[in-house]
Coordinates of C-alpha atoms and ligand atoms in Angstrom, one line a residue:
M16 CA -28.5 10.1 1.6
R17 CA -27.3 7.9 4.3
I18 CA -25.2 10.6 5.8
A19 CA -28.1 13.1 5.6
A20 CA -30.4 10.7 7.4
G21 CA -27.7 10.2 10.0
F22 CA -27.3 13.9 10.6
A23 CA -31.1 14.4 10.7
A24 CA -31.2 11.8 13.5
L25 CA -28.4 13.6 15.2
G26 CA -30.2 16.9 15.0
L27 CA -33.3 15.4 16.5
V28 CA -31.3 13.9 19.4
D29 CA -30.0 17.4 20.2
L30 CA -33.4 19.1 20.0
V31 CA -35.0 16.5 22.2
Q32 CA -32.1 16.9 24.7
L33 CA -32.6 20.6 24.7
Y34 CA -36.3 20.2 25.4
I35 CA -35.7 18.4 28.7
P36 CA -34.5 21.5 30.6
R37 CA -37.7 23.3 29.6
I38 CA -39.8 20.6 31.3
M39 CA -37.5 20.9 34.4
K40 CA -38.0 24.6 34.4
Q41 CA -41.8 24.3 34.4
V42 CA -41.7 21.7 37.2
I43 CA -39.4 23.7 39.4
D44 CA -41.3 26.9 38.8
G45 CA -44.5 25.0 39.7
L46 CA -42.9 23.8 42.9
A47 CA -41.7 27.2 43.8
R48 CA -45.1 28.8 43.2
G49 CA -46.8 25.9 45.0
T50 CA -49.0 25.1 42.0
A51 CA -47.5 21.7 41.3
T52 CA -49.8 18.7 41.4
E53 CA -48.9 15.0 41.7
A54 CA -50.4 14.2 38.3
G55 CA -48.5 17.1 36.8
L56 CA -45.2 15.8 38.3
I57 CA -45.9 12.3 37.0
R58 CA -46.7 13.7 33.6
A59 CA -43.4 15.7 33.5
G60 CA -41.5 12.6 34.7
G61 CA -43.1 10.5 32.0
A62 CA -42.3 13.0 29.4
I63 CA -38.7 13.1 30.4
F64 CA -38.5 9.3 30.3
G65 CA -40.2 9.2 26.9
L66 CA -37.7 11.8 25.6
A67 CA -34.8 9.9 27.0
L68 CA -36.0 6.8 25.2
A69 CA -36.3 8.7 22.0
I70 CA -32.7 10.0 22.5
A71 CA -31.4 6.5 22.9
L72 CA -33.1 5.3 19.8
L73 CA -32.1 8.2 17.7
R74 CA -28.5 8.0 19.0
F75 CA -28.3 4.4 17.8
G76 CA -29.8 5.6 14.5
W77 CA -27.2 8.2 13.8
R78 CA -24.3 6.1 14.9
Y79 CA -25.3 3.3 12.7
L80 CA -25.9 5.6 9.7
V81 CA -22.9 7.8 10.0
L82 CA -20.4 5.3 11.2
G83 CA -21.5 2.9 8.4
F84 CA -20.9 5.8 6.0
S85 CA -17.4 6.3 7.3
R86 CA -16.6 2.6 6.8
M87 CA -17.7 2.8 3.2
L88 CA -15.6 5.9 2.8
E89 CA -12.7 3.9 4.2
R90 CA -13.3 1.0 1.8
D91 CA -13.3 3.4 -1.2
L92 CA -10.1 5.0 -0.1
R93 CA -8.5 1.6 0.5
D94 CA -9.5 0.3 -2.9
R95 CA -8.2 3.5 -4.5
M96 CA -4.8 3.0 -2.8
F97 CA -4.6 -0.6 -3.8
L98 CA -5.5 0.1 -7.4
H99 CA -2.9 2.9 -7.4
L100 CA -0.2 0.6 -6.1
L101 CA -1.0 -2.0 -8.7
G102 CA -0.2 0.6 -11.4
M103 CA 3.1 1.9 -10.0
D104 CA 6.4 1.2 -11.6
R105 CA 9.7 -0.1 -10.3
T106 CA 11.1 3.4 -9.5
F107 CA 8.2 3.9 -7.1
F108 CA 8.8 0.7 -5.2
G109 CA 12.4 1.5 -5.1
R110 CA 11.4 4.7 -3.3
R111 CA 8.7 3.5 -0.9
S112 CA 9.2 0.7 1.5
T113 CA 6.6 -2.0 1.9
G114 CA 6.3 -1.2 5.6
D115 CA 5.6 2.4 4.8
I116 CA 2.8 1.3 2.4
M117 CA 1.5 -1.2 4.9
A118 CA 1.3 1.4 7.6
L119 CA -0.5 3.8 5.3
S120 CA -3.1 1.3 4.4
T121 CA -3.7 0.2 8.0
N122 CA -2.9 2.7 10.6
D123 CA -3.4 5.9 8.6
L124 CA -6.5 4.6 7.0
A125 CA -8.0 3.8 10.4
S126 CA -7.3 7.3 11.6
V127 CA -9.0 8.8 8.5
Q128 CA -11.9 6.5 9.1
L129 CA -12.1 7.5 12.8
S130 CA -12.2 11.2 11.9
C131 CA -14.8 10.8 9.2
G132 CA -16.9 8.7 11.5
M133 CA -16.7 9.5 15.2
G134 CA -14.9 12.8 14.5
L135 CA -17.5 14.1 12.1
V136 CA -20.3 12.9 14.3
A137 CA -18.9 14.5 17.4
C138 CA -18.0 17.7 15.6
V139 CA -21.5 18.2 14.0
D140 CA -23.0 17.3 17.3
A141 CA -20.9 19.7 19.3
V142 CA -21.4 22.6 16.9
F143 CA -25.1 22.1 16.6
M144 CA -25.5 21.4 20.3
S145 CA -23.6 24.5 21.4
I146 CA -25.3 26.8 19.1
A147 CA -28.7 25.5 20.1
A148 CA -27.9 25.5 23.8
I149 CA -26.7 29.1 23.6
L150 CA -29.8 30.1 21.7
F151 CA -32.0 28.5 24.3
M152 CA -30.0 30.1 27.1
A153 CA -30.3 33.5 25.3
A154 CA -34.0 33.0 25.1
L155 CA -34.1 32.7 28.9
N156 CA -31.7 35.6 29.6
W157 CA -29.2 37.0 27.1
R158 CA -27.1 38.9 29.7
L159 CA -26.5 35.8 31.7
T160 CA -25.7 33.9 28.5
A161 CA -23.1 36.5 27.5
I162 CA -21.5 36.1 30.9
A163 CA -21.5 32.3 30.6
V164 CA -19.9 32.2 27.2
A165 CA -17.2 34.8 28.1
P166 CA -14.5 32.4 29.0
M167 CA -14.9 30.3 25.8
P168 CA -12.7 32.3 23.4
V169 CA -9.7 31.4 25.5
L170 CA -10.4 27.8 24.7
A171 CA -10.7 28.6 21.0
V172 CA -7.3 30.3 21.0
L173 CA -5.6 27.4 22.9
T174 CA -7.1 24.8 20.6
R175 CA -5.7 26.6 17.6
I176 CA -2.2 26.7 19.0
L177 CA -2.3 23.1 20.1
A178 CA -3.8 21.8 16.9
R179 CA -0.8 22.7 14.9
R180 CA 1.6 20.9 17.3
L181 CA -0.7 18.0 17.4
H182 CA -0.4 17.7 13.6
R183 CA 3.4 17.8 13.7
R184 CA 3.7 15.3 16.5
F185 CA 1.1 12.9 15.1
R186 CA 2.9 12.9 11.8
K187 CA 6.1 11.9 13.6
V188 CA 4.2 9.1 15.4
Q189 CA 2.8 7.8 12.2
E190 CA 6.2 7.9 10.4
Q191 CA 7.8 6.1 13.2
F192 CA 5.1 3.5 13.1
A193 CA 5.8 3.0 9.4
R194 CA 9.5 2.5 10.2
I195 CA 8.6 -0.1 12.8
T196 CA 6.3 -1.9 10.4
E197 CA 9.0 -2.0 7.7
F198 CA 11.5 -3.3 10.2
A199 CA 9.3 -6.1 11.4
R200 CA 8.4 -7.0 7.8
S201 CA 12.0 -7.2 6.6
T202 CA 13.1 -9.1 9.7
I203 CA 10.5 -11.7 9.2
A204 CA 11.1 -11.9 5.5
S205 CA 14.8 -12.5 6.1
I206 CA 14.5 -14.6 9.2
R207 CA 16.7 -17.4 7.8
L208 CA 19.6 -15.1 7.1
I209 CA 19.2 -13.5 10.5
Q210 CA 19.3 -16.8 12.2
A211 CA 22.1 -18.1 10.1
Y212 CA 24.2 -15.0 11.0
T213 CA 23.0 -15.2 14.6
Q214 CA 21.8 -11.6 14.5
E215 CA 18.7 -12.2 16.5
A216 CA 19.8 -10.2 19.6
Y217 CA 21.0 -7.3 17.4
Q218 CA 17.7 -7.2 15.5
A219 CA 15.8 -7.4 18.8
A220 CA 17.8 -4.5 20.2
Q221 CA 17.1 -2.4 17.1
F222 CA 13.5 -3.2 17.3
D223 CA 13.4 -2.3 20.9
R224 CA 15.0 1.1 20.2
M225 CA 12.5 1.9 17.5
G226 CA 9.7 0.9 19.9
R227 CA 11.1 3.2 22.6
E228 CA 11.2 6.1 20.2
Y229 CA 7.6 5.4 19.2
V230 CA 6.5 5.4 22.8
E231 CA 8.4 8.7 23.4
D232 CA 6.7 10.3 20.3
N233 CA 3.4 9.1 21.6
I234 CA 3.9 10.5 25.0
R235 CA 4.8 13.8 23.5
L236 CA 1.5 13.6 21.6
A237 CA -0.4 12.6 24.7
V238 CA 0.9 15.8 26.5
I239 CA -1.0 17.9 24.0
Q240 CA -4.1 15.7 24.2
G241 CA -3.8 15.7 27.9
T242 CA -3.7 19.5 28.0
L243 CA -6.7 20.1 25.8
F244 CA -9.2 17.9 27.5
P245 CA -8.9 19.0 31.2
F246 CA -8.5 22.6 30.0
S247 CA -11.9 22.4 28.3
G248 CA -13.3 21.1 31.6
L249 CA -11.8 24.0 33.5
I250 CA -13.3 26.5 31.1
A251 CA -16.7 24.9 31.4
N252 CA -16.5 25.0 35.1
T253 CA -15.5 28.6 35.1
S254 CA -18.7 29.3 33.1
L255 CA -20.7 27.4 35.7
L256 CA -19.1 29.5 38.5
L257 CA -20.0 32.7 36.7
V258 CA -23.5 31.6 36.1
L259 CA -24.0 30.5 39.7
F260 CA -22.7 33.8 41.0
F261 CA -24.4 36.2 38.6
G262 CA -27.5 34.1 37.9
G263 CA -27.9 33.5 41.6
R264 CA -28.0 37.2 42.2
L265 CA -30.6 37.7 39.4
A266 CA -32.7 34.9 40.9
V267 CA -32.5 36.4 44.4
G268 CA -33.4 39.8 43.0
G269 CA -36.4 38.1 41.4
I270 CA -35.3 39.1 37.8
I271 CA -35.4 35.4 36.8
T272 CA -37.2 32.5 38.4
V273 CA -35.5 29.6 40.1
G274 CA -36.8 27.4 37.3
D275 CA -35.1 29.7 34.8
L276 CA -31.8 29.4 36.7
T277 CA -32.2 25.6 36.9
A278 CA -32.9 25.3 33.2
F279 CA -30.0 27.7 32.5
I280 CA -27.6 25.5 34.4
A281 CA -29.0 22.4 32.7
Y282 CA -28.2 24.1 29.4
L283 CA -24.8 24.9 30.6
Y284 CA -24.3 21.3 31.3
L285 CA -25.4 20.4 27.8
L286 CA -22.9 23.0 26.6
T287 CA -20.1 21.4 28.7
W288 CA -20.1 18.3 26.7
P289 CA -19.5 19.9 23.3
M290 CA -16.7 22.0 24.9
M291 CA -15.1 18.9 26.3
A292 CA -15.7 17.1 23.0
L293 CA -14.0 20.0 21.1
G294 CA -10.6 18.9 22.3
W295 CA -11.3 15.4 21.4
V296 CA -12.7 16.3 18.0
V297 CA -9.8 18.6 17.2
N298 CA -7.5 15.7 18.1
L299 CA -9.4 13.3 15.9
F300 CA -9.5 15.7 13.0
Q301 CA -5.9 16.6 13.2
R302 CA -5.0 12.9 13.2
G303 CA -7.4 12.3 10.3
A304 CA -6.1 15.2 8.3
T305 CA -2.4 14.2 9.0
S306 CA -3.1 10.7 7.9
L307 CA -5.1 11.8 4.9
Q308 CA -2.2 14.0 3.9
R309 CA 0.1 11.0 4.1
I310 CA -2.2 8.9 2.0
E311 CA -2.6 11.6 -0.5
G312 CA 1.1 11.8 -0.8
L313 CA 1.0 8.2 -1.9
L314 CA -1.9 8.7 -4.3
E315 CA -0.2 11.7 -5.9
E316 CA 2.8 9.7 -6.8
R317 CA 2.7 9.2 -10.5
T318 CA 4.2 6.4 -12.5
D319 CA 6.9 7.3 -15.0
I320 CA 5.3 5.1 -17.6
E321 CA 2.3 7.1 -18.7
E322 CA 0.3 6.0 -21.6
P323 CA -0.3 8.8 -24.2
A324 CA -3.8 9.7 -24.9
G325 CA -5.1 7.5 -27.7
A326 CA -2.5 4.8 -27.2
I327 CA -3.1 1.9 -29.5
Q328 CA -4.2 -1.5 -28.1
L329 CA -2.5 -4.3 -30.0
D330 CA -4.6 -7.4 -29.7
R331 CA -2.4 -9.8 -31.6
V332 CA 1.3 -9.3 -31.3
V333 CA 3.5 -11.3 -33.7
G334 CA 6.6 -10.8 -31.6
T335 CA 9.1 -8.8 -33.6
I336 CA 11.3 -6.6 -31.3
A337 CA 13.5 -3.9 -32.5
V338 CA 15.7 -1.9 -30.1
Q339 CA 17.2 1.1 -31.8
G340 CA 19.9 3.1 -30.0
L341 CA 18.3 2.6 -26.6
S342 CA 20.1 4.3 -23.7
F343 CA 18.9 4.0 -20.2
T344 CA 20.1 5.4 -16.9
Y345 CA 18.6 4.5 -13.6
P346 CA 17.3 7.4 -11.5
R347 CA 20.2 8.9 -9.6
A348 CA 22.7 6.5 -11.2
R349 CA 26.0 8.0 -12.5
A350 CA 26.5 5.9 -15.6
P351 CA 24.0 4.6 -18.0
A352 CA 23.0 0.9 -17.7
L353 CA 22.3 0.7 -21.4
D354 CA 24.2 2.7 -24.0
R355 CA 22.8 3.1 -27.5
L356 CA 21.9 -0.5 -27.6
Q357 CA 20.9 -2.1 -31.0
L358 CA 19.0 -5.3 -31.2
D359 CA 16.6 -7.3 -33.3
L360 CA 14.5 -10.3 -32.3
Q361 CA 12.4 -12.2 -34.8
P362 CA 9.5 -14.5 -34.2
G363 CA 10.4 -18.2 -34.4
T364 CA 14.0 -17.5 -33.3
T365 CA 15.8 -18.1 -30.0
T366 CA 18.4 -15.6 -29.0
G367 CA 21.0 -16.1 -26.3
L368 CA 22.4 -13.1 -24.4
V369 CA 25.6 -13.4 -22.4
G370 CA 27.8 -10.9 -20.7
R371 CA 29.6 -10.1 -17.5
T372 CA 27.7 -9.5 -14.4
G373 CA 26.4 -6.0 -14.2
C374 CA 26.6 -5.3 -17.9
G375 CA 22.9 -4.6 -18.2
K376 CA 21.2 -7.8 -19.2
S377 CA 18.5 -7.6 -16.6
T378 CA 18.0 -4.0 -17.3
L379 CA 17.3 -4.8 -21.0
C380 CA 14.8 -7.5 -20.0
H381 CA 13.0 -5.1 -17.7
L382 CA 12.8 -2.5 -20.4
L383 CA 11.4 -5.0 -22.9
A384 CA 8.7 -5.9 -20.3
R385 CA 8.0 -2.1 -19.9
F386 CA 8.9 -1.8 -16.2
Y387 CA 10.7 1.5 -16.9
P388 CA 10.0 4.2 -19.4
V389 CA 12.0 4.3 -22.6
P390 CA 12.7 7.2 -24.9
D391 CA 10.5 7.6 -28.0
G392 CA 11.5 5.5 -31.0
T393 CA 14.0 3.3 -29.2
L394 CA 11.9 0.2 -28.6
L395 CA 9.6 -1.1 -31.3
V396 CA 7.2 -4.1 -31.0
D397 CA 5.9 -5.4 -34.3
G398 CA 7.3 -2.3 -35.9
R399 CA 5.4 0.1 -33.6
D400 CA 7.0 2.5 -31.0
V401 CA 6.0 1.1 -27.6
N402 CA 5.3 4.6 -26.4
R403 CA 2.4 4.7 -28.8
L404 CA 1.0 1.4 -27.5
T405 CA -0.9 0.8 -24.4
L406 CA 1.1 -0.7 -21.5
D407 CA -1.1 -3.8 -21.6
S408 CA -0.6 -4.6 -25.2
V409 CA 3.2 -4.8 -24.6
R410 CA 3.0 -6.5 -21.2
N411 CA 0.5 -9.0 -22.4
A412 CA 2.8 -10.0 -25.2
V413 CA 5.8 -10.7 -23.0
A414 CA 6.3 -13.6 -20.6
L415 CA 9.2 -12.7 -18.4
V416 CA 11.0 -15.1 -16.1
P417 CA 12.8 -12.7 -13.8
Q418 CA 16.2 -13.3 -12.4
E419 CA 14.8 -13.5 -8.9
V420 CA 12.0 -16.0 -8.7
V421 CA 8.9 -14.8 -7.0
L422 CA 6.7 -17.5 -5.5
F423 CA 3.5 -17.4 -3.4
S424 CA 2.6 -19.3 -0.3
D425 CA 0.2 -21.5 -2.2
T426 CA 0.2 -24.9 -4.0
I427 CA 2.6 -25.7 -6.8
A428 CA -0.3 -25.8 -9.3
A429 CA -1.5 -22.4 -8.2
N430 CA 2.0 -21.0 -8.5
I431 CA 2.4 -22.3 -12.1
A432 CA -1.1 -21.1 -13.0
F433 CA -0.6 -17.6 -11.6
G434 CA -0.9 -15.9 -14.9
R435 CA -3.8 -18.1 -16.0
P436 CA -5.8 -19.0 -12.9
R437 CA -8.3 -21.1 -14.9
A438 CA -5.8 -23.3 -16.6
D439 CA -6.5 -27.0 -16.1
L440 CA -4.2 -29.6 -14.6
D441 CA -3.2 -31.0 -18.0
A442 CA -2.0 -27.7 -19.3
I443 CA -0.1 -27.1 -16.0
A444 CA 1.5 -30.6 -16.2
S445 CA 2.5 -30.1 -19.8
V446 CA 4.4 -26.9 -19.1
A447 CA 5.9 -28.6 -16.0
R448 CA 7.2 -31.3 -18.3
V449 CA 8.8 -28.7 -20.6
A450 CA 10.5 -27.2 -17.6
A451 CA 11.7 -30.7 -16.6
I452 CA 10.1 -30.5 -13.2
D453 CA 7.0 -32.7 -13.3
D454 CA 8.8 -35.8 -12.0
E455 CA 9.9 -34.0 -9.0
I456 CA 6.5 -32.5 -8.4
L457 CA 4.8 -35.9 -8.7
A458 CA 7.3 -37.2 -6.1
M459 CA 6.1 -34.6 -3.6
P460 CA 3.6 -35.6 -0.8
D461 CA 0.6 -34.0 -2.5
G462 CA 1.9 -33.7 -6.1
Y463 CA 0.7 -30.6 -7.7
E464 CA -1.4 -29.7 -4.7
T465 CA 1.7 -29.6 -2.4
R466 CA 2.0 -26.3 -0.6
I467 CA 5.4 -24.7 -1.0
G468 CA 5.5 -22.4 2.0
E469 CA 6.1 -18.7 2.0
R470 CA 8.2 -17.7 -1.0
G471 CA 8.7 -21.4 -1.8
V472 CA 10.8 -22.2 1.2
K473 CA 10.1 -25.9 0.8
L474 CA 11.7 -26.0 -2.6
S475 CA 15.3 -26.1 -3.8
G476 CA 16.7 -23.2 -5.7
G477 CA 16.6 -25.1 -9.0
Q478 CA 13.0 -26.2 -8.4
R479 CA 12.0 -22.7 -7.8
Q480 CA 13.6 -21.6 -11.0
R481 CA 11.9 -24.3 -13.0
L482 CA 8.5 -23.5 -11.5
A483 CA 9.0 -19.9 -12.6
I484 CA 9.8 -21.1 -16.2
A485 CA 6.7 -23.3 -16.2
R486 CA 4.6 -20.4 -15.1
A487 CA 5.9 -18.2 -17.9
L488 CA 5.4 -20.9 -20.5
L489 CA 1.8 -21.4 -19.5
L490 CA 1.1 -17.8 -20.5
E491 CA 1.7 -18.8 -24.1
R492 CA 2.7 -15.3 -25.0
P493 CA 4.4 -14.4 -28.2
I494 CA 7.6 -13.3 -26.5
L495 CA 9.4 -15.3 -23.9
I496 CA 12.3 -13.7 -21.9
I497 CA 14.3 -15.8 -19.5
D498 CA 16.6 -13.7 -17.4
D499 CA 19.2 -16.1 -16.1
G500 CA 16.3 -18.4 -15.1
L501 CA 18.3 -21.6 -15.0
S502 CA 21.4 -20.6 -13.1
A503 CA 20.7 -23.0 -10.2
V504 CA 20.0 -25.9 -12.5
D505 CA 22.7 -28.3 -13.5
L506 CA 24.1 -27.9 -17.0
E507 CA 22.6 -31.0 -18.4
T508 CA 19.1 -30.2 -17.2
E509 CA 19.5 -26.6 -18.4
H510 CA 20.4 -27.8 -21.8
A511 CA 17.4 -30.2 -21.9
I512 CA 15.0 -27.4 -20.8
I513 CA 16.3 -25.0 -23.4
H514 CA 15.9 -27.7 -26.0
N515 CA 12.3 -28.4 -24.8
I516 CA 11.4 -24.7 -24.8
R517 CA 12.6 -24.2 -28.3
H518 CA 10.4 -27.1 -29.4
F519 CA 7.5 -25.8 -27.3
L520 CA 7.6 -22.2 -28.5
R521 CA 7.7 -22.9 -32.2
G522 CA 6.9 -19.6 -33.9
R523 CA 7.5 -17.4 -30.9
T524 CA 10.3 -15.0 -30.0
C525 CA 12.6 -16.1 -27.3
L526 CA 15.4 -14.3 -25.5
I527 CA 17.5 -16.3 -23.0
V528 CA 20.0 -14.6 -20.7
S529 CA 22.6 -17.0 -19.3
H530 CA 25.9 -17.0 -17.6
R531 CA 26.7 -20.3 -19.1
V532 CA 27.3 -20.5 -22.8
A533 CA 27.2 -24.2 -23.5
P534 CA 23.4 -24.6 -23.2
L535 CA 23.0 -21.6 -25.6
A536 CA 25.0 -23.4 -28.3
D537 CA 22.0 -24.2 -30.5
A538 CA 20.4 -20.7 -30.2
D539 CA 19.9 -19.0 -33.5
T540 CA 21.9 -16.0 -32.5
I541 CA 24.0 -15.3 -29.4
L542 CA 24.5 -11.7 -28.4
V543 CA 27.5 -10.7 -26.3
M544 CA 26.9 -7.7 -24.1
A545 CA 29.4 -5.4 -22.4
N546 CA 28.9 -2.1 -20.6
G547 CA 25.3 -1.7 -21.7
R548 CA 26.0 -2.4 -25.4
I549 CA 25.9 -5.4 -27.7
V550 CA 29.5 -5.9 -28.7
D551 CA 29.3 -9.0 -30.8
R552 CA 26.7 -11.3 -32.3
G553 CA 26.7 -14.6 -34.2
D554 CA 26.1 -18.3 -33.7
H555 CA 28.0 -20.4 -31.3
A556 CA 30.6 -21.6 -33.7
R557 CA 31.3 -18.1 -35.0
L558 CA 31.6 -16.6 -31.6
I559 CA 33.9 -19.4 -30.4
E560 CA 36.1 -18.5 -33.3
R561 CA 36.2 -14.7 -33.1
N562 CA 35.0 -13.6 -29.7
A563 CA 37.8 -14.0 -27.1
Y564 CA 35.4 -13.4 -24.1
Y565 CA 32.9 -15.9 -25.4
A566 CA 35.5 -18.5 -26.3
G567 CA 37.2 -18.0 -22.9
I568 CA 34.1 -18.7 -20.8
Y569 CA 33.1 -21.6 -23.0
R570 CA 36.5 -23.3 -22.6
H571 CA 36.5 -22.5 -18.9
Q572 CA 33.0 -23.9 -18.3
V573 CA 33.4 -27.0 -20.4
G574 CA 36.8 -27.6 -19.0
A575 CA 35.6 -27.3 -15.5
S576 CA 32.7 -29.7 -16.0
R577 CA 35.0 -32.3 -17.7
E578 CA 37.3 -32.2 -14.7
S579 CA 34.5 -32.7 -12.3
G580 CA 33.7 -36.0 -14.0
G581 CA 32.4 -34.9 -17.4
N582 CA 28.7 -34.6 -18.2
G583 CA 26.4 -35.6 -20.9
G584 CA 25.2 -32.1 -21.7
K585 CA 28.6 -30.9 -22.5
A586 CA 29.6 -34.0 -24.4
K587 CA 26.5 -33.7 -26.5
M588 CA 27.2 -30.1 -27.2
E589 CA 30.7 -30.9 -28.4
K590 CA 29.4 -33.6 -30.7
R591 CA 26.7 -31.3 -32.2
K592 CA 29.4 -29.0 -33.6
Ligands
ATP606 N1 17.1 -0.7 -9.7 C1 18.3 -0.2 -10.0 N2 18.6 1.1 -9.7 C2 19.8 1.5 -10.0 N3 20.8 0.9 -10.6 C3 20.5 -0.4 -10.9 C4 19.3 -1.0 -10.7 N4 19.3 -2.2 -11.2 C5 20.5 -2.4 -11.7 N5 21.3 -1.3 -11.6 C6 22.6 -1.1 -12.1 O1 22.6 -1.2 -13.5 C7 23.7 -2.0 -14.0 C8 23.2 -3.2 -14.8 O2 22.5 -4.1 -14.0 P1 21.8 -5.4 -14.5 O3 21.0 -5.9 -13.4 O4 21.1 -5.0 -15.8 O5 23.0 -6.3 -14.8 P2 23.0 -7.8 -15.3 O6 23.8 -7.8 -16.6 O7 21.7 -8.4 -15.3 O8 23.9 -8.5 -14.2 P3 23.8 -10.0 -13.6 O9 24.5 -10.8 -14.6 O10 24.6 -9.9 -12.3 O11 22.4 -10.3 -13.4 C9 24.5 -2.4 -12.8 O12 25.6 -1.5 -12.7 C10 23.6 -2.2 -11.6 O13 24.3 -1.8 -10.5
MG607 MG1 20.8 -9.7 -14.2

């Protein structure tokens, strides 16, 4: 609707513009014949002025309507991209860099918008105007028109050749821009490390090199644009030359009037603009098409975790988890990360999971949280194959504390309440107490309203981990998974927190991955993992007795902490047995 109105206004502008040479023709013919009157001249001048005013108003109208339309189109596309990104899985984000995605959603989106707005406007305008101008010219004298348009096919051929190159080079420019964006992003994200390793000069040099390449690519692109534009002007002027020569002879011979020739040349001028615009439009369109292709490439990426048609939505999950012969290999990995793994987790129980680094603990946690696809029949929640359930029903049942804490540049309260933005301060404070961090929060300058800086730079490692635990607890989901979430907390605190959590969770299912075994001592079951399999299971006492690996790390850790002055946590653990 909007766009139709815009184009209607655009058509009117062109028609009005085309009418002006007719008035000029009458005036000049009048002057030549000596029949012109002063009143007639003033009337013609007034008419031209009125038409010019109409052109100005209509121009504003179509710009407003069509450009507004292109902005809406841009917004729709942006929303679609964003929604698409939100649904993508880990494999996708392993493949695509953030800088790449950022470049697509800024730079490329802008170029699509430009081609749908100005590009489309100029294109329709140019096509309409040239056809109309040629028709008007033909009405005056078709032979002269044929002569005038003769050089134009050359332009069409040249444009075709250049357009393809433009596409290739612009693509390169955009890809380079994406690389620069990613480089800037990752540099800023790791600025502490860069400064600590005094790599500023090296980073700057790399950035400079990328910038230079970008400029070179852009210059190569400019060469094409620079060829197209002046060349259109050259062709237009050739037409003018031909018209002056042949049209002049026709006028001298009295075949056409001087007014006809003047109008003809005025039309030719009107035609010059569309021809010049052609180069520009082709440029815009090629850019827009290239960018759209890049964006479509992103939108076409499918997540590996597809819900089957008719997936069941579980509204209340009890929290029973059964893993049956689950094997999992990362894309392009040589060996499987999980190997025919068997596991059972019951509601109301706490299970510890220990194992050497790289044995697959985090992988298991991520599969339980449905980050990666699993084969049919290998992962059951409440007795149902997760591949028959909606993604949401499983994800909504699991509260995961990932091994790497993610915090937002916001207040402490907002970070804890991330999964439940409407939670009140009481609820937030009570989970902070369970995570044994509320004292430290209250001691901060603004308490729960303290801003923690980007990714929590103002917090200690242990504080960050405990915030992440509090955040997961606040979700009150039936299944809690803590992936090594207390590694930066001292043993005594870790033990206290696990104790609090067990109490807080009551009937829920809890899986705690840890590298330290002492705090897991009162878990109901402890699983020992090696090479992607569960190799032993039992309670603390039993594993100490019969699992050499487990007993070994326990002795090592307890021994080490005794030597370093003993600690209550360990002492308590010993007494408990
Ligand atoms: N995204 C990934 N892509 C490919 N391979 C991966 C990926 N994540 C982990 N791996 C590999 O899978 C194996 C298991 O990794 P995982 O993170 O599950 O170990 P982990 O037991 O959690 O170790 P840690 O105790 O160090 O946290 C490792 O060999 C690791 O290199
Ligand atoms: Mg891990």
